[in-house]
């Protein structure tokens, strides 16, 4: 599958979305991300049983915090997909990029920076991606 | 543990409005366990405040620092070398810790980032509830471990009142009636006869009514 997805999406891999904490999401914004989405396994299919369900709640909490500090809760989202759904991964990346582009750049930012991490073997969708709104 | 809640964001923004370099304190004890003012919550609040101020075009520098405890002098005194570097201190410790830091650094403005709420327990992950008011004369022996001071909305000593309905308290349909809990417990333990004892008027002078309380152990003094 030679799928393409927008190059402004930087993928940070984590062993399970259950590892993603609110502070990681906030730090991404503090460092200039325009949007963050957490891509977890399908609900009910977490290797650790509930990691993705916890991530979903944390994303919800991060939304509230981002709303209260004026960055905007709509800049963060949670998606669920399986590791076999490459096409969906690309489609989500596109959808999120589009959404963030419409919202415009991170309101506190002057210039955007790009950041990425790589780790662990699991090339599944247990990934946190940040997107940059190129205008 | 002491349970607290973070103050509303707007209120905190007002506190820090005139400042551009602050110390944000946390505590490793109760407020960490009730997920209000530990290292994690300090980091989250610092991040939110910094982003808000950056957006406003008035960036703020926030030093995050978490003490083992804010209610013991040895830890509070450890702030000495750093406290002078900041325009003010905002603390996510409980009310005791905030006061103790303020007492030690009289030249500094020390403001609360949390509302300290009650002494309670963790019912389950993310749920805390009140258990003790520190009345100074515990009667859990008579009520078999259920405190009428905190678990009865009216702190009745001979309950329940007429508002007890289907096991719930009249103040809120989701709050169990403390006295129903006590009666159920007495029944469970086959000690319902204790319920027949009329409790005399409580002497509240051992509680807050007697003024600020202090405890001294001469043998422990250095
Ligand atoms: S009776 Fe007094 S000391 Fe005992 S649990 Fe209740 S408030 Fe606390
Ligand atoms: S209903 Fe029960 S808990 Fe509520 S005030 Fe009356 S006796 Fe106390």
XYZ file of C-alpha atoms and ligand atoms in Angstrom:
373
model
C 0.000 0.000 0.000
C 1.712 3.113 -1.129
C -0.560 5.443 0.708
C 0.258 9.017 1.272
C -0.826 11.271 4.058
C -0.046 14.927 4.698
C 3.615 15.526 5.525
C 2.723 18.022 8.229
C 1.464 15.164 10.420
C 4.238 14.125 12.784
C 3.784 10.718 14.338
C 4.865 9.954 17.887
C 4.679 6.268 18.678
C 3.700 4.957 22.059
C 3.277 1.311 23.093
C -0.416 1.877 23.761
C -2.578 4.998 23.755
C -3.082 4.246 27.457
C 0.399 5.751 27.832
C -0.776 9.125 26.553
C -1.308 11.575 29.345
C -2.971 14.964 29.344
C 0.381 16.663 29.901
C 1.803 15.118 26.698
C -1.030 16.650 24.718
C -0.623 20.045 26.415
C 3.141 19.999 25.880
C 2.624 19.410 22.159
C 0.555 22.597 22.002
C 2.981 24.453 24.236
C 5.674 23.520 21.729
C 3.677 24.873 18.847
C 1.503 22.057 17.479
C -1.668 23.276 15.795
C -3.584 20.118 16.527
C -3.105 16.753 18.173
C -4.929 13.530 17.553
C -4.563 10.267 19.327
C -5.003 7.203 17.141
C -5.810 4.144 19.206
C -6.892 0.609 18.433
C -10.549 -0.154 17.930
C -12.564 -0.111 21.113
C -12.659 -3.577 22.617
C -9.426 -4.558 20.878
C -6.821 -3.020 23.157
C -3.903 -5.363 23.925
C -4.021 -3.954 27.435
C -7.814 -4.176 27.519
C -8.703 -0.580 28.305
C -5.741 1.587 27.263
C -7.657 3.169 24.390
C -10.714 3.786 26.570
C -8.575 5.600 29.119
C -6.958 7.600 26.333
C -10.415 8.627 25.143
C -11.260 10.044 28.572
C -7.932 11.840 28.807
C -8.442 13.357 25.386
C -11.820 14.572 26.663
C -10.161 16.160 29.681
C -7.417 17.714 27.534
C -10.180 19.261 25.414
C -11.609 20.968 28.493
C -8.205 22.265 29.580
C -7.358 23.557 26.117
C -10.712 25.251 25.964
C -10.194 26.989 29.304
C -6.722 28.253 28.448
C -7.852 29.612 25.108
C -6.104 27.258 22.693
C -9.357 25.542 21.732
C -10.607 22.086 22.619
C -11.526 21.271 19.039
C -7.819 21.074 18.188
C -7.526 17.701 19.864
C -9.273 14.493 18.814
C -9.292 10.760 19.365
C -9.662 8.229 16.563
C -9.919 4.467 16.689
C -8.717 2.187 13.914
C -7.003 -1.154 13.541
C -3.426 -1.714 12.397
C -4.811 -3.236 9.190
C -6.601 -0.042 8.221
C -3.849 1.828 6.468
C -6.287 3.607 4.240
C -8.289 4.816 7.174
C -5.074 6.065 8.784
C -4.348 8.150 5.709
C -7.950 9.366 5.560
C -7.883 10.428 9.215
C -4.601 12.272 8.721
C -6.189 14.139 5.865
C -9.407 14.843 7.751
C -7.588 16.143 10.804
C -5.229 18.266 8.726
C -8.200 19.775 6.934
C -9.966 20.509 10.207
C -6.891 22.120 11.741
C -6.243 24.105 8.594
C -9.705 25.561 8.918
C -9.075 26.434 12.559
C -5.810 28.096 11.626
C -2.506 28.025 13.464
C -2.101 27.499 17.197
C -3.306 30.844 18.603
C -0.240 31.374 20.761
C 2.288 30.578 18.124
C 4.455 32.773 16.029
C 6.356 30.167 13.993
C 5.648 26.460 13.932
C 8.189 23.859 14.853
C 8.231 20.245 13.846
C 8.825 17.512 16.347
C 8.765 13.745 16.129
C 9.615 10.670 18.165
C 9.905 7.070 17.162
C 9.939 3.991 19.351
C 8.742 0.440 19.761
C 8.077 -2.154 17.159
C 4.317 -1.974 17.052
C 3.575 -0.270 13.775
C -0.090 -0.237 14.627
C -2.257 2.794 15.009
C -1.216 3.339 18.617
C 0.104 6.661 17.684
C -0.191 10.221 18.667
C 0.014 12.567 15.800
C 0.293 16.276 15.758
C -0.584 18.244 12.754
C 0.612 21.584 11.656
C -1.724 23.907 9.871
C 0.120 25.135 6.837
C -1.578 28.188 5.578
C -6.359 12.393 53.249
C -7.072 16.054 52.683
C -9.059 16.524 49.504
C -8.894 19.690 47.444
C -10.138 21.009 44.116
C -8.304 23.264 41.733
C -9.659 26.799 41.695
C -11.324 28.042 38.510
C -8.827 29.029 35.837
C -10.126 32.602 35.613
C -9.492 33.159 39.312
C -5.910 31.929 38.956
C -5.325 34.159 35.942
C -6.348 37.131 38.091
C -3.927 36.104 40.850
C -0.963 36.024 38.502
C -1.997 38.960 36.330
C 0.675 41.457 37.441
C 3.521 38.930 37.450
C 5.863 37.482 34.876
C 7.970 35.072 36.930
C 6.299 32.863 39.504
C 6.903 29.775 41.567
C 4.145 27.160 41.311
C 4.294 24.822 44.273
C 2.873 21.343 44.610
C 2.877 18.745 47.351
C 3.681 15.045 47.224
C 1.168 14.029 49.857
C -2.653 14.280 49.998
C -3.101 16.585 47.010
C -1.075 14.171 44.888
C -3.293 11.274 45.906
C -6.493 13.228 45.204
C -4.998 14.340 41.851
C -5.207 18.060 42.546
C -1.776 19.390 43.372
C 0.912 16.800 42.722
C 3.710 17.011 40.154
C 1.320 16.091 37.348
C -1.275 18.716 38.183
C 1.419 21.347 38.724
C 2.775 20.580 35.241
C -0.698 20.749 33.693
C -1.578 24.050 35.347
C 1.809 25.560 34.476
C 1.341 24.526 30.863
C -2.163 25.992 30.690
C -1.129 29.269 32.306
C 1.921 29.621 30.088
C -0.103 28.991 26.938
C -2.775 31.455 27.977
C -0.259 34.163 28.742
C 1.726 33.477 25.594
C -1.468 33.850 23.584
C -2.164 37.149 25.324
C 1.299 38.318 24.347
C 2.430 38.512 27.974
C 4.519 35.380 28.471
C 5.087 34.170 31.995
C 7.914 32.104 33.423
C 6.708 29.423 35.798
C 9.005 27.372 37.980
C 7.327 24.082 38.939
C 8.393 22.737 42.289
C 6.903 19.962 44.378
C 7.726 19.556 48.052
C 7.573 16.228 49.825
C 5.237 17.943 52.291
C 4.235 21.587 52.689
C 3.211 21.189 56.317
C 6.627 20.388 57.839
C 9.297 22.998 58.416
C 12.204 20.971 57.038
C 10.622 20.824 53.596
C 9.240 24.355 53.623
C 12.648 25.728 54.625
C 14.205 23.991 51.636
C 12.567 26.666 49.475
C 14.787 29.338 50.952
C 17.456 29.424 48.233
C 14.910 29.721 45.424
C 11.931 31.650 46.722
C 13.630 35.024 46.287
C 13.978 34.472 42.545
C 10.233 34.701 42.001
C 7.776 37.570 42.197
C 5.159 35.460 43.934
C 4.282 31.925 44.930
C 1.129 30.130 43.923
C 0.548 26.862 45.715
C -1.422 23.749 44.869
C -0.854 22.295 48.346
C -3.773 22.114 50.795
C -4.717 25.119 52.922
C -2.331 23.981 55.684
C 0.618 23.882 53.315
C -0.206 27.222 51.708
C -0.386 28.911 55.116
C 2.820 27.326 56.297
C 4.751 28.530 53.269
C 3.256 32.026 53.728
C 4.294 31.999 57.405
C 7.849 31.117 56.474
C 8.276 33.655 53.691
C 6.565 36.730 55.037
C 7.998 38.977 52.360
C 6.397 36.880 49.610
C 2.884 36.844 48.308
C 1.685 33.230 48.589
C -1.684 32.550 46.963
C -3.858 29.426 46.789
C -4.405 27.587 43.521
C -6.810 25.114 45.129
C -9.888 25.124 47.311
C -9.246 22.741 50.175
C -12.453 20.847 50.646
C -12.546 17.943 53.104
C -10.870 15.085 54.944
C -11.913 11.967 53.164
C -11.228 8.737 51.343
C -10.816 7.467 47.790
C -14.016 5.549 47.069
C -12.665 4.459 43.707
C -10.296 5.875 41.104
C -11.414 9.453 40.572
C -14.030 9.520 43.355
C -13.400 10.968 46.814
C -15.786 11.573 49.662
C -15.834 13.153 53.071
C -15.413 11.135 56.267
C -14.166 13.222 59.207
C -14.399 16.804 60.400
C -11.889 16.418 63.222
C -14.488 17.103 65.910
C -11.973 16.238 68.616
C -14.132 13.679 70.401
C -14.722 10.690 68.196
C -17.908 8.686 68.610
C -17.316 6.084 65.932
C -17.538 3.484 68.731
C -21.216 4.298 69.161
C -22.036 4.390 65.470
C -19.820 1.459 64.502
C -17.540 3.341 62.193
C -19.949 5.699 60.459
C -19.454 9.324 61.404
C -22.708 11.204 62.012
C -20.873 14.542 62.057
C -19.829 14.265 58.418
C -22.163 11.698 56.917
C -25.363 13.217 58.221
C -26.028 16.547 56.510
C -27.275 17.986 59.806
C -24.605 16.338 61.960
C -27.373 14.817 64.075
C -26.364 12.696 67.031
C -29.758 11.046 67.377
C -30.932 10.505 63.836
C -32.368 10.104 61.371
C -34.442 13.181 60.760
C -37.764 13.102 58.952
C -36.045 13.767 55.650
C -34.530 10.311 55.364
C -36.215 8.673 52.347
C -35.433 5.238 50.976
C -31.953 5.366 52.461
C -31.179 8.755 50.941
C -30.652 12.116 52.588
C -33.131 14.885 51.871
C -30.383 17.280 50.790
C -29.503 15.191 47.742
C -31.024 12.051 46.278
C -27.562 10.607 45.567
C -26.287 11.043 49.123
C -26.916 8.145 51.457
C -28.562 9.103 54.743
C -25.789 8.818 57.321
C -28.218 7.615 59.924
C -29.632 4.937 57.654
C -26.058 3.710 57.222
C -25.579 3.683 60.991
C -28.803 1.762 61.636
C -27.991 -0.731 58.890
C -24.568 -1.263 60.369
C -25.906 -1.710 63.905
C -28.373 -4.299 62.599
C -25.640 -6.071 60.668
C -23.565 -6.344 63.852
C -26.539 -7.337 65.992
C -26.027 -4.287 68.146
C -29.232 -2.403 67.504
C -29.608 -1.896 71.264
C -26.904 0.781 70.964
C -29.341 2.778 68.850
C -31.644 3.071 71.876
C -29.024 5.023 73.837
C -29.812 8.697 73.518
C -26.694 10.673 72.795
C -26.277 13.741 74.982
C -25.669 17.173 73.509
C -22.246 17.194 71.936
C -19.632 19.408 73.493
C -18.297 21.182 70.422
C -15.541 22.915 72.373
C -13.198 20.089 71.336
C -14.008 20.989 67.747
C -13.593 24.324 65.961
C -15.865 26.044 68.474
C -13.047 25.957 70.996
C -10.841 28.050 68.713
C -7.710 26.979 66.823
C -6.381 23.705 68.169
C -2.841 22.801 68.996
C -1.189 19.590 70.115
C 2.011 19.472 72.152
C 4.112 16.429 73.000
C 6.773 17.682 75.377
C 8.730 14.424 75.105
C 9.164 14.876 71.376
C 10.386 18.448 71.488
C 14.027 18.968 70.667
S -16.956 11.650 65.248
Fe -15.599 13.414 65.062
S -13.531 12.581 65.099
Fe -14.933 10.847 64.766
S -14.979 10.618 62.538
Fe -16.668 11.993 63.078
S -15.841 14.084 62.947
Fe -14.126 12.662 62.946
S -31.782 12.497 55.903
Fe -30.302 11.362 57.143
S -28.305 12.240 56.559
Fe -29.855 13.641 55.799
S -30.033 15.164 57.410
Fe -31.613 13.594 57.845
S -30.647 12.109 59.197
Fe -29.024 13.399 58.364
